[in-house]
PDB file of C-alpha atoms in Angstrom:
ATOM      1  CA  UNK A   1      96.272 118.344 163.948  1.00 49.00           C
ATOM      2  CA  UNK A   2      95.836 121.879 163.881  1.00 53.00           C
ATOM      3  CA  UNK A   3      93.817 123.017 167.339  1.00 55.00           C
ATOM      4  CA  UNK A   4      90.645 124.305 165.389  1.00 53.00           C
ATOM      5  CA  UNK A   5      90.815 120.998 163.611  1.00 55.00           C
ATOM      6  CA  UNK A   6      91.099 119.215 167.026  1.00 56.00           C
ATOM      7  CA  UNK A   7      88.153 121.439 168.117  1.00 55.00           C
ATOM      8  CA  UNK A   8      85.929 120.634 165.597  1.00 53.00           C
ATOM      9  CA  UNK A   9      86.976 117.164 166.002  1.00 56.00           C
ATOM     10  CA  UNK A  10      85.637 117.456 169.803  1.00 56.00           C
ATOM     11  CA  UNK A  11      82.335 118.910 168.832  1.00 61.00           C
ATOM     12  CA  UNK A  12      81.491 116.242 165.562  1.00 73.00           C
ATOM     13  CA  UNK A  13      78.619 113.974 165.356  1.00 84.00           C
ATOM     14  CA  UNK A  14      80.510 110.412 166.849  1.00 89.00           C
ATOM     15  CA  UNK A  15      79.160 108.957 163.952  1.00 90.00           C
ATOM     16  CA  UNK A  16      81.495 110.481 161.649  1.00 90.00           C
ATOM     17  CA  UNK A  17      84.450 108.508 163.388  1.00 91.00           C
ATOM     18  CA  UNK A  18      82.753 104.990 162.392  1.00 94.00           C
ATOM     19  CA  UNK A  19      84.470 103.017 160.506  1.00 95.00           C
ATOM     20  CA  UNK A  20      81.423 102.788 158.246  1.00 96.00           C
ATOM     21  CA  UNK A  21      80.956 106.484 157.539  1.00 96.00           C
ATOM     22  CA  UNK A  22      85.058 106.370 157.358  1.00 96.00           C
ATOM     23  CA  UNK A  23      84.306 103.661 154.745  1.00 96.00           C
ATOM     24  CA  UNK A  24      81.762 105.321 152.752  1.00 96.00           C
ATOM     25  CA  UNK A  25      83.932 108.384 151.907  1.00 95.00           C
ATOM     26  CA  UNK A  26      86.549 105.987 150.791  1.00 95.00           C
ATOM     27  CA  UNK A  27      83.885 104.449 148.033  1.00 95.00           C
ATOM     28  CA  UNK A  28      82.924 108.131 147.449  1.00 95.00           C
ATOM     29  CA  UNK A  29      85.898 109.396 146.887  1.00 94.00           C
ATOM     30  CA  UNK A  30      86.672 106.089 144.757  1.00 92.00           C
ATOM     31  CA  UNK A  31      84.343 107.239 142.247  1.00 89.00           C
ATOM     32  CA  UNK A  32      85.306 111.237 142.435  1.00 89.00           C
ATOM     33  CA  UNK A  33      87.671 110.797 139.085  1.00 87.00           C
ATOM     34  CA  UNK A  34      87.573 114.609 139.159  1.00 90.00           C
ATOM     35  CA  UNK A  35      88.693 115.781 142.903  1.00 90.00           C
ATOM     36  CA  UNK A  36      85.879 117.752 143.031  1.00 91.00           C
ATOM     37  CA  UNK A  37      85.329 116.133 146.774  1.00 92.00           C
ATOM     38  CA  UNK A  38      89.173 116.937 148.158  1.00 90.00           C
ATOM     39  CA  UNK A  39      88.947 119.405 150.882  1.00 90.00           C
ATOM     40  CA  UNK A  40      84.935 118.830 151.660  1.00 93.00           C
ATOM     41  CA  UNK A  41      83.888 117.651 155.171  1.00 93.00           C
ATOM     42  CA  UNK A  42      82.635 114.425 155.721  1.00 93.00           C
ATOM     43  CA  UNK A  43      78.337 115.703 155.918  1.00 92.00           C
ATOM     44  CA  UNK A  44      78.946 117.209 152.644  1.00 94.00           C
ATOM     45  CA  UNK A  45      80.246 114.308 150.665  1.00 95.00           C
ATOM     46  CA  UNK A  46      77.708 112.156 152.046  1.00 96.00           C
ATOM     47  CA  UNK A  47      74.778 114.768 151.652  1.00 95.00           C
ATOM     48  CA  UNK A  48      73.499 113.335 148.730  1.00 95.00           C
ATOM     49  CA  UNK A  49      72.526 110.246 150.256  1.00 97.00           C
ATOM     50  CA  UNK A  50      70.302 112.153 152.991  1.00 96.00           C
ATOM     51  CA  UNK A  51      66.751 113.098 151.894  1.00 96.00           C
ATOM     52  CA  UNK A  52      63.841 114.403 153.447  1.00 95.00           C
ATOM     53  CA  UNK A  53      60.666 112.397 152.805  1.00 95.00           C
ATOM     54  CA  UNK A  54      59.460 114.763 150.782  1.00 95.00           C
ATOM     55  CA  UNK A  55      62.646 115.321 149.086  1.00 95.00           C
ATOM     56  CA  UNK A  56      62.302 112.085 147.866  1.00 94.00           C
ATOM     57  CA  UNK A  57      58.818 112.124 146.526  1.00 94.00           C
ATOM     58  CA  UNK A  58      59.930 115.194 144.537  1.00 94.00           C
ATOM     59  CA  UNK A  59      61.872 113.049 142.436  1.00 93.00           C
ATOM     60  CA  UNK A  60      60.372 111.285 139.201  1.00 91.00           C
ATOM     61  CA  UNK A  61      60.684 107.142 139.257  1.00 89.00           C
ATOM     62  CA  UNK A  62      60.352 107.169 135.498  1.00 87.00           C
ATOM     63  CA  UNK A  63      63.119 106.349 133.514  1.00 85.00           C
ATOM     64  CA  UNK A  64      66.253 104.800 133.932  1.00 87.00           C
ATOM     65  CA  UNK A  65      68.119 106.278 137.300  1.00 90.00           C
ATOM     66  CA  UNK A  66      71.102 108.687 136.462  1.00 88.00           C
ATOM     67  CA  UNK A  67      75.000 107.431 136.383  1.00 89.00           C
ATOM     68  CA  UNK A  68      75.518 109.584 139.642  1.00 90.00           C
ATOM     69  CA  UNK A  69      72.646 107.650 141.386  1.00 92.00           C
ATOM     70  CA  UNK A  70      73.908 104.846 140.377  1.00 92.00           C
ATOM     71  CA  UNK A  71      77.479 104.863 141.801  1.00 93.00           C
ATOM     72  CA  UNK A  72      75.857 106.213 144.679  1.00 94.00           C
ATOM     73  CA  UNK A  73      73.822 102.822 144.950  1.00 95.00           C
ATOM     74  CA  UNK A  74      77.596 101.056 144.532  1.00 95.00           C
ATOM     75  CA  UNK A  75      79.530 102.412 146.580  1.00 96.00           C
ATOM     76  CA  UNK A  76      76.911 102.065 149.604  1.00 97.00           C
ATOM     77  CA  UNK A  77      77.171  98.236 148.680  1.00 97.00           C
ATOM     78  CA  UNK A  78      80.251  98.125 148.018  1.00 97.00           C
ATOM     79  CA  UNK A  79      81.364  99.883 151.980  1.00 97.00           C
ATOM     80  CA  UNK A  80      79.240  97.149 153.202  1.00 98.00           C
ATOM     81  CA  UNK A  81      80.858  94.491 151.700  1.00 98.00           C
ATOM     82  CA  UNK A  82      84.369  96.028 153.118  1.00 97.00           C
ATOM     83  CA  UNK A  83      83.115  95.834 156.283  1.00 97.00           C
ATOM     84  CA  UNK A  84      81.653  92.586 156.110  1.00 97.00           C
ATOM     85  CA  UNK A  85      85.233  91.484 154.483  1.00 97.00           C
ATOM     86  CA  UNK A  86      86.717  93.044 157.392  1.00 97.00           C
ATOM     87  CA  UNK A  87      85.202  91.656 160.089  1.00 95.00           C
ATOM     88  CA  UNK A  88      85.273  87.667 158.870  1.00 95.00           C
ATOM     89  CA  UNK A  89      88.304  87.695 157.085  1.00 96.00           C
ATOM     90  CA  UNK A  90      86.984  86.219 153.806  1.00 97.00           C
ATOM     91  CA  UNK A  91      86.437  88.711 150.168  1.00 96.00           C
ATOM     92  CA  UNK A  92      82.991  89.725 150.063  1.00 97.00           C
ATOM     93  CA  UNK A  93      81.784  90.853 146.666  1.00 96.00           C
ATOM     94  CA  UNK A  94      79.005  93.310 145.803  1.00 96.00           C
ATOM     95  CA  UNK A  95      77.047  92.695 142.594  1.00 95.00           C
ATOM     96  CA  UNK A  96      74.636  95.373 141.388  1.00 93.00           C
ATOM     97  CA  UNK A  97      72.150  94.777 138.991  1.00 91.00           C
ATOM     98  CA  UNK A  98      69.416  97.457 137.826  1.00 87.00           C
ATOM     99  CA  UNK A  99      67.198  96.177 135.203  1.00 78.00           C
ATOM    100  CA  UNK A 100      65.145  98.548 134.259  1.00 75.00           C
ATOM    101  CA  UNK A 101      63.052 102.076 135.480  1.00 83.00           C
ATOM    102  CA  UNK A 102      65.053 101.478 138.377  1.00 85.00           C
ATOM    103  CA  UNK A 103      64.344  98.040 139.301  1.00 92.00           C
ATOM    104  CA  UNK A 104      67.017  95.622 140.048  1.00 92.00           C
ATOM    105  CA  UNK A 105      68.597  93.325 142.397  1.00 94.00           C
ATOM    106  CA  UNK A 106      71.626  94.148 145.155  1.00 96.00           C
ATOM    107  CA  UNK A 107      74.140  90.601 146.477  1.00 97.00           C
ATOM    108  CA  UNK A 108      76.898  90.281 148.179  1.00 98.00           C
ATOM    109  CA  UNK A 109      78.137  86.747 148.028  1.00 97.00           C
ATOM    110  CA  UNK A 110      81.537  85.510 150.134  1.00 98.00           C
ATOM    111  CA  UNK A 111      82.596  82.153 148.561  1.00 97.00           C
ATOM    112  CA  UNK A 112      79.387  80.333 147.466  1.00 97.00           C
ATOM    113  CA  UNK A 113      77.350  81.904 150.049  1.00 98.00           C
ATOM    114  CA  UNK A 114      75.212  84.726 149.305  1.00 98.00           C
ATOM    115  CA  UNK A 115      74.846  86.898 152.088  1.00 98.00           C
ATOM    116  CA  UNK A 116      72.964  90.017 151.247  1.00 97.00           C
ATOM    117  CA  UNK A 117      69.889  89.408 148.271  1.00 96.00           C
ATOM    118  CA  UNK A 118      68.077  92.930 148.027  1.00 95.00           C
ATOM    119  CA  UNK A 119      65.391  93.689 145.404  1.00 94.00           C
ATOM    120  CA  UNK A 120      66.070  97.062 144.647  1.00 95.00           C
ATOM    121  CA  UNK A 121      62.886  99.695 143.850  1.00 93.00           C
ATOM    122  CA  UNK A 122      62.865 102.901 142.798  1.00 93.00           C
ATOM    123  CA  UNK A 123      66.245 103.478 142.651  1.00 95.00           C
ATOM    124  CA  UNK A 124      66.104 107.114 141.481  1.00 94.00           C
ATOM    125  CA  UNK A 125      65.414 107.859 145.343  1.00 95.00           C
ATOM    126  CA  UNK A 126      67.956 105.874 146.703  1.00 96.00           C
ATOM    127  CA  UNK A 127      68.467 107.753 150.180  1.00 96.00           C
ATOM    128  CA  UNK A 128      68.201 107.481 153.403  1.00 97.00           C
ATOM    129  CA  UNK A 129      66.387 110.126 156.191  1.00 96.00           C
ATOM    130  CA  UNK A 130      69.371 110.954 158.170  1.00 95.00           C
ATOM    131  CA  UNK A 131      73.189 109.355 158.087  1.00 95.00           C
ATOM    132  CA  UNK A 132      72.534 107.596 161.540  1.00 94.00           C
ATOM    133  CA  UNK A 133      69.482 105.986 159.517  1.00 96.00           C
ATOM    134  CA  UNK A 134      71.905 105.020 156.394  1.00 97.00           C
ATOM    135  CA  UNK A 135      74.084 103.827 159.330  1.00 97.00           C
ATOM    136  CA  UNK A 136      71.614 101.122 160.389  1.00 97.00           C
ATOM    137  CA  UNK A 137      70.740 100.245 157.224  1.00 97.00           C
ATOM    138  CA  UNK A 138      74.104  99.251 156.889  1.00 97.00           C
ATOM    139  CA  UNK A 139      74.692  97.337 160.087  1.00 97.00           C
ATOM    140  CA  UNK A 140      71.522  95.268 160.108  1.00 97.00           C
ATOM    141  CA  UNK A 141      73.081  94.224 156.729  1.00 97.00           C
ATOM    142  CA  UNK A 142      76.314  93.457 158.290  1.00 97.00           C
ATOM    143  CA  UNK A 143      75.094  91.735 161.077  1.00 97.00           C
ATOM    144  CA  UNK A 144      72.817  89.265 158.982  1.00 97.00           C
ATOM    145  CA  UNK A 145      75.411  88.439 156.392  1.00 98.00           C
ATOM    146  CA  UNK A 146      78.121  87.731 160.065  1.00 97.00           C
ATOM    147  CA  UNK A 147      75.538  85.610 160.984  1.00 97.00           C
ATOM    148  CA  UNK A 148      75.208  83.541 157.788  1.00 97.00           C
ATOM    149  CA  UNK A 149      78.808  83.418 157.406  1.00 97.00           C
ATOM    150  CA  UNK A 150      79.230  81.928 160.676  1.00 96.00           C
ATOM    151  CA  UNK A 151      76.398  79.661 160.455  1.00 96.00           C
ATOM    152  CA  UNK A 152      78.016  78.246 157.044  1.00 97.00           C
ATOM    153  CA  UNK A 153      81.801  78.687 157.330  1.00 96.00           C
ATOM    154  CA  UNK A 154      82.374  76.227 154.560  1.00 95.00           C
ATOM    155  CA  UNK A 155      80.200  77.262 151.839  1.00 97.00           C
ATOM    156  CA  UNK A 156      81.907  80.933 152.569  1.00 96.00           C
ATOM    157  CA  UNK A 157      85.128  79.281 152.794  1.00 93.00           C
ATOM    158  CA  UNK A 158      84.806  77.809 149.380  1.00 85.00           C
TER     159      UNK A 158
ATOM    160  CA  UNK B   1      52.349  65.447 112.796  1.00 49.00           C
ATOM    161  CA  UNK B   2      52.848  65.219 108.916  1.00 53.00           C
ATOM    162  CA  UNK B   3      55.007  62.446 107.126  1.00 55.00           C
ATOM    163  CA  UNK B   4      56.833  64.930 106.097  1.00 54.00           C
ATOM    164  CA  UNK B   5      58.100  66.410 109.746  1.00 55.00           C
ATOM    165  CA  UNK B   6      57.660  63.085 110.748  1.00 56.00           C
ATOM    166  CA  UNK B   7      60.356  62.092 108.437  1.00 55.00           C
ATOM    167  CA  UNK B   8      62.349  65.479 109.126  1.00 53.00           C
ATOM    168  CA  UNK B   9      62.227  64.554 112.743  1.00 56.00           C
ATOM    169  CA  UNK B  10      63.832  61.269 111.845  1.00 56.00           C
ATOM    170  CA  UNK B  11      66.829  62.251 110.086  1.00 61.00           C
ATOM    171  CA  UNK B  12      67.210  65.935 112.532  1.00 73.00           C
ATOM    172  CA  UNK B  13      70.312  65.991 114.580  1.00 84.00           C
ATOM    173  CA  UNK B  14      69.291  64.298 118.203  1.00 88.00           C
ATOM    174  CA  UNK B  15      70.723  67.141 120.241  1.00 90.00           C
ATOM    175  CA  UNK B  16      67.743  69.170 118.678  1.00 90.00           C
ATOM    176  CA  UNK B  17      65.869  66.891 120.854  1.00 90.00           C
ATOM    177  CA  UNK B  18      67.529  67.592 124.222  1.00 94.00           C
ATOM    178  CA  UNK B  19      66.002  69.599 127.544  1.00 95.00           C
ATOM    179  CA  UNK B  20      68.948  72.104 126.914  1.00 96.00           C
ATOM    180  CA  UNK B  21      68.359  73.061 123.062  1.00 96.00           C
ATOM    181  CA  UNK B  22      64.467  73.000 123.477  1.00 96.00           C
ATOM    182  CA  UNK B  23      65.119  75.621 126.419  1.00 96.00           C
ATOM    183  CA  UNK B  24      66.992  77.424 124.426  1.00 96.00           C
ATOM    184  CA  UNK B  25      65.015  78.205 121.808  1.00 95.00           C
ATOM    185  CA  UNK B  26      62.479  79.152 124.284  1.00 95.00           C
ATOM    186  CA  UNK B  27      64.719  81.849 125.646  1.00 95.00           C
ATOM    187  CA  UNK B  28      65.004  83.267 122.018  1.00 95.00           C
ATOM    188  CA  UNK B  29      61.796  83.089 121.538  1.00 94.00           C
ATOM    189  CA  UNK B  30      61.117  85.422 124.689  1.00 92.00           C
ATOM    190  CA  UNK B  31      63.634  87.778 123.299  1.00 89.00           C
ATOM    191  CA  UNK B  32      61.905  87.968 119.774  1.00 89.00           C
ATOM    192  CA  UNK B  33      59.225  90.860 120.841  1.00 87.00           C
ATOM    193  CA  UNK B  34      58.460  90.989 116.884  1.00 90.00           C
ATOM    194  CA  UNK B  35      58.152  87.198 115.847  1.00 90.00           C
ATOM    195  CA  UNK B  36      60.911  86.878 114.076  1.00 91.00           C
ATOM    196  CA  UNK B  37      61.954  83.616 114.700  1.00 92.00           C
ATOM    197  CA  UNK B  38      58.423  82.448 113.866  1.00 90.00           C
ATOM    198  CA  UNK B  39      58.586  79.423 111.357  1.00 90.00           C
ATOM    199  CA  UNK B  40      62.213  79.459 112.101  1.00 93.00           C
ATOM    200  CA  UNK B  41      64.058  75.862 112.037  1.00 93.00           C
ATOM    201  CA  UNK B  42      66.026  76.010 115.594  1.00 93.00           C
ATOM    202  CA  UNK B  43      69.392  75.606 113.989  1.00 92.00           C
ATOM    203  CA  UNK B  44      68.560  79.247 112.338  1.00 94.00           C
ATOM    204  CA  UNK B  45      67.492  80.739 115.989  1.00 95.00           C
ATOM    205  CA  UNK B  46      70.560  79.227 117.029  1.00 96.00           C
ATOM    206  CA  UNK B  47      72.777  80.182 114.527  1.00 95.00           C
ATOM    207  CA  UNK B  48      74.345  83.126 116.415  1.00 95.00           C
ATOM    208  CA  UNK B  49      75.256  81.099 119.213  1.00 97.00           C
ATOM    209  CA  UNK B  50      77.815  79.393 116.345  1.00 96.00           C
ATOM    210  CA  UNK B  51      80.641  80.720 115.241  1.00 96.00           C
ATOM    211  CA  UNK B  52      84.292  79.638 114.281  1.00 95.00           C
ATOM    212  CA  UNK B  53      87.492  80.500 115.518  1.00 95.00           C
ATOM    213  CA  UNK B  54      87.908  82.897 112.616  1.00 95.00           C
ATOM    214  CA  UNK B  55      84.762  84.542 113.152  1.00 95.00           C
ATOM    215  CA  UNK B  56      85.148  85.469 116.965  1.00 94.00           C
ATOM    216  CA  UNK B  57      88.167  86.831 116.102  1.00 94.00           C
ATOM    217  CA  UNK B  58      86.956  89.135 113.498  1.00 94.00           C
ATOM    218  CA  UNK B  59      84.662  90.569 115.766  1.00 93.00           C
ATOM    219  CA  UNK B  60      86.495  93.739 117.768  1.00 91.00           C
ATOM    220  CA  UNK B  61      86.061  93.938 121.134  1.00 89.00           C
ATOM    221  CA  UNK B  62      86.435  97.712 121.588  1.00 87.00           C
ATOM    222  CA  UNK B  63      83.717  99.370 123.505  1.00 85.00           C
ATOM    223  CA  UNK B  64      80.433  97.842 125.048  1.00 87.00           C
ATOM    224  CA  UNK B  65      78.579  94.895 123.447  1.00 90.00           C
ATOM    225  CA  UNK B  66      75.784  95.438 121.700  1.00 88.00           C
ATOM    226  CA  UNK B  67      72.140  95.021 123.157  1.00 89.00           C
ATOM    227  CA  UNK B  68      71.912  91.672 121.011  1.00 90.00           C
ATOM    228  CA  UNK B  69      74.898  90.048 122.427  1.00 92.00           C
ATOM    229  CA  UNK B  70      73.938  90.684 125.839  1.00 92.00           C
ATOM    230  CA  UNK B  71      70.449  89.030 125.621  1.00 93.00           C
ATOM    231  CA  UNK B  72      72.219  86.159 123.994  1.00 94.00           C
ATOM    232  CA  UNK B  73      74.161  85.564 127.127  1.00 95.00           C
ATOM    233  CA  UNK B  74      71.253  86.022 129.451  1.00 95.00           C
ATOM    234  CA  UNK B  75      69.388  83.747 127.188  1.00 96.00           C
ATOM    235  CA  UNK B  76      72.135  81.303 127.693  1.00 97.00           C
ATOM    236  CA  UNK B  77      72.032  81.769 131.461  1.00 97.00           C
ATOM    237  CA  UNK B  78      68.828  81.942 131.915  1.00 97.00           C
ATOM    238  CA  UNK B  79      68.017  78.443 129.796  1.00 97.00           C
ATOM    239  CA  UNK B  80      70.708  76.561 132.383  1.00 98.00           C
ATOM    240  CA  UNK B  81      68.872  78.329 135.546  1.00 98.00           C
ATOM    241  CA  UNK B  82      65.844  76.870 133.805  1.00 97.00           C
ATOM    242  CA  UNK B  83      67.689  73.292 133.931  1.00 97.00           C
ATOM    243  CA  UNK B  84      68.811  73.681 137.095  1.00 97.00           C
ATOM    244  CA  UNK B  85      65.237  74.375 138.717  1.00 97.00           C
ATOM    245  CA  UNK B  86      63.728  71.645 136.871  1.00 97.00           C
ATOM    246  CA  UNK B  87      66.611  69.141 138.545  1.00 95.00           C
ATOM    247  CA  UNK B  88      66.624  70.308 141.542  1.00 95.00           C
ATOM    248  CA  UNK B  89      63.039  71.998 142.360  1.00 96.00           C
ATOM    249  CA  UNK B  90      64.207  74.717 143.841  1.00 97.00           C
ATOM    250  CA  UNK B  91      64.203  77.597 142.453  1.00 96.00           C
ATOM    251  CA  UNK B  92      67.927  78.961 140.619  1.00 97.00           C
ATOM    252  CA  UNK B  93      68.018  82.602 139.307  1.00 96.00           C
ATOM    253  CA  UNK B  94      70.368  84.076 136.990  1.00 96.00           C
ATOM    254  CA  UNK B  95      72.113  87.707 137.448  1.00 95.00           C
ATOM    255  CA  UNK B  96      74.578  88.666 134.712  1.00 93.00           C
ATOM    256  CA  UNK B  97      76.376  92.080 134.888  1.00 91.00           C
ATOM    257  CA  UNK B  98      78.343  93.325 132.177  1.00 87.00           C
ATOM    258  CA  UNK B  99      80.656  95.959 133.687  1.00 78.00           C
ATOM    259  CA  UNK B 100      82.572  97.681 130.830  1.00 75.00           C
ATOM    260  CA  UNK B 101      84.416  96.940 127.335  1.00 83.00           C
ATOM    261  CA  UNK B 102      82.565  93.311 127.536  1.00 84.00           C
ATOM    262  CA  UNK B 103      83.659  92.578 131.002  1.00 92.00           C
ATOM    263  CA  UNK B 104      81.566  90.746 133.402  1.00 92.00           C
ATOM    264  CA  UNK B 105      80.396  88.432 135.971  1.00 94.00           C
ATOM    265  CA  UNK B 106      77.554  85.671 135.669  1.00 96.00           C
ATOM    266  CA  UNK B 107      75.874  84.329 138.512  1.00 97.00           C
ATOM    267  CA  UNK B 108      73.499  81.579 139.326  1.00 98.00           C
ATOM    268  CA  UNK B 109      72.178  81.251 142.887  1.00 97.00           C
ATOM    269  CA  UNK B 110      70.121  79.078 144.538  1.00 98.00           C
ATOM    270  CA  UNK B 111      68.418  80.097 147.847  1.00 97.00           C
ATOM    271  CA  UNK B 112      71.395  81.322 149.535  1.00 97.00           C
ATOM    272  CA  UNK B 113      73.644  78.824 147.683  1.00 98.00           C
ATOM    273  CA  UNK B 114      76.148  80.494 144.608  1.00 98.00           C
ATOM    274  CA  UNK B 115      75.512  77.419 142.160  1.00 98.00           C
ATOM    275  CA  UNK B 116      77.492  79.310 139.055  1.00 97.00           C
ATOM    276  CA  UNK B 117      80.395  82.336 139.242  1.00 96.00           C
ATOM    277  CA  UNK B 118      81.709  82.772 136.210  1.00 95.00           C
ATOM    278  CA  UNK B 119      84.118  85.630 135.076  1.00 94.00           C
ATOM    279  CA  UNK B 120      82.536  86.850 131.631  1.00 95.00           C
ATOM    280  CA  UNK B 121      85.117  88.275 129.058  1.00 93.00           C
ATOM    281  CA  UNK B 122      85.530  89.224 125.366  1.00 93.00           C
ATOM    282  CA  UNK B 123      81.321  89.450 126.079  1.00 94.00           C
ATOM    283  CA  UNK B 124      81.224  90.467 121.962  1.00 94.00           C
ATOM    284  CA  UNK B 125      82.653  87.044 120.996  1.00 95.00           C
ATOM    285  CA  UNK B 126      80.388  85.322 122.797  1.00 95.00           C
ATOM    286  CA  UNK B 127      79.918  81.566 120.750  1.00 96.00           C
ATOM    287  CA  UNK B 128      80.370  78.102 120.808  1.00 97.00           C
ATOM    288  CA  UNK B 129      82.454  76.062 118.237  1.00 96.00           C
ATOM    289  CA  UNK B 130      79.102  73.915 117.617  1.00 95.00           C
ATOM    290  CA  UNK B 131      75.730  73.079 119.389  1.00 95.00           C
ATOM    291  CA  UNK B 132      77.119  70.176 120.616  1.00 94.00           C
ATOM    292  CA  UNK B 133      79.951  72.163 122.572  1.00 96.00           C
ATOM    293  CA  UNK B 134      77.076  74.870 123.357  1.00 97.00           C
ATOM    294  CA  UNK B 135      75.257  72.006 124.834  1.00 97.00           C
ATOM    295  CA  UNK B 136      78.997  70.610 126.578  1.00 97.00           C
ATOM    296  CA  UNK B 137      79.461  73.498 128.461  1.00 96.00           C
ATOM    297  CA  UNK B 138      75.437  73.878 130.128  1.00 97.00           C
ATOM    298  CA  UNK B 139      75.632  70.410 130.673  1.00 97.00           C
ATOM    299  CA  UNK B 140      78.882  71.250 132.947  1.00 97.00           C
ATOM    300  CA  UNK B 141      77.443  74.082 134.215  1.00 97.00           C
ATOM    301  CA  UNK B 142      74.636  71.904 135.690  1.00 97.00           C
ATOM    302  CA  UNK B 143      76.183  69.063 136.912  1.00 97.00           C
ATOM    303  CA  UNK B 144      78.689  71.266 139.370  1.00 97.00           C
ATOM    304  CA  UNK B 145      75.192  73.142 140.093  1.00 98.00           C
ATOM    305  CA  UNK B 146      73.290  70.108 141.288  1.00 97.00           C
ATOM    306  CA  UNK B 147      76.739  68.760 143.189  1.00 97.00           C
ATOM    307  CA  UNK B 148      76.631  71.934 145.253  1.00 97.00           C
ATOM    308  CA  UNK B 149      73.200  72.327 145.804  1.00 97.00           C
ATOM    309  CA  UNK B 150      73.754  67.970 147.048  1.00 96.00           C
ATOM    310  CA  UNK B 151      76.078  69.450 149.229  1.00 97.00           C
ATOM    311  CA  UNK B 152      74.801  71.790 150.837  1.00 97.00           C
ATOM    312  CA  UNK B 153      70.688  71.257 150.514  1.00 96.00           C
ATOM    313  CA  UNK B 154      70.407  73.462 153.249  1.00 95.00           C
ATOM    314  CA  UNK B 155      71.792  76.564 152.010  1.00 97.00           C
ATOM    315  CA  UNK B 156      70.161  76.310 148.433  1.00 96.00           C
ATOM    316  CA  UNK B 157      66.470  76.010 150.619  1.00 93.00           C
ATOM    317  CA  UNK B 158      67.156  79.290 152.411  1.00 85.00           C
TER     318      UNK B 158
END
């Protein structure tokens, strides 16, 4: 590591070093067929997901949500589910479902148990007002579906 | 009743009789925005639920199903969720995601209980040698439901 590099390393939001941010630019650059990501720090890959209040309401719910928006929704599941797999050992899968006009429905089941069941609304705004507040999000998911697991090791363990 | 349907009644096939086909044909009905099916006999709104082994094949599964297909298959989830609730009393919902070239998974939960996972492929082929093997496989379908949800009551009342 190059000092500057090491500097800059000193000086960065901590958040940036969780394993869930580190996860979420792993799903991000999953779905960046193109490269157009490689060389971009961390804030600016995940940029998209950070909008202002008003940012949001700027954006029209009508229609069905973009293909970007979309993957964007995924991959935020999807990093959760990692860490979920992570931490009990067992494969957690995500399962997206928008219906229509941005309505839908968000699980993550390990085994038989189903340990995240979101409605999803509005997904056109999908975003979050700062990455510690997508960082929440994310562990009071985590920490839920831990709990269920635990609670019902068998019907996870089938 | 006329003597007539009396009589046709009589002499019909008794699977037309059975929870699963009357659900069935409910489900197509709720697909059939433009009355259609009206006046319909139920083997002719079943019809494209029955094919041969010659026929699936013919069918190319290159690209994405078509919109038909796909509401056949939720129809056919959705009328064995339907079954499911009725047995059980709790309630069982359906979520079927079709990824890519007719790839998929269907689900079935109950509460926090995962009463169906099924890998969906070859989505364009979708069919059933008969009725009676149409009505073979939900009937399997429910009876590993209902054992889980015996198993573990206390996960499907979540």
């Amino acid at each position: 590591m190059t000092t500057a590099a090491a500097e800059l390393e000193k000086t960065a939001d901590p958040i940036l070093q969780t394993d869930f941010v580190k996860e979420m630019v792993k799903q991000m650059r999953a779905i960046d067929s193109y490269g157009t990501y490689d060389g971009w720090p961390v804030e600016r890959i995940l940029a998209p997901y950070i909008k202002t209040k008003d940012q949001r309401r700027e954006i029209p719910v009508i229609g069905d949500p973009d293909d970007e928006t979309l993957s964007r929704v995924k991959a935020f599941y999807n990093a959760i589910a990692v860490l979920i797999e992570k931490e009990c050992g067992l494969m957690a899968v995500p399962m997206i479902n928008i219906t229509h006009e941005g309505f839908g429905r968000a699980l993550i089941t390990v085994g038989k148990l189903v340990v995240m069941d979101r409605t999803l609304r509005d997904v056109h705004r999908f975003s979050f007002d700062s990455l510690s507040k997508m960082k929440d999000e994310a562990d009071k998911v985590l920490s839920v579906a831990l709990e269920i697991v635990g609670k019902y090791p068998d019907v996870a363990g089938l």
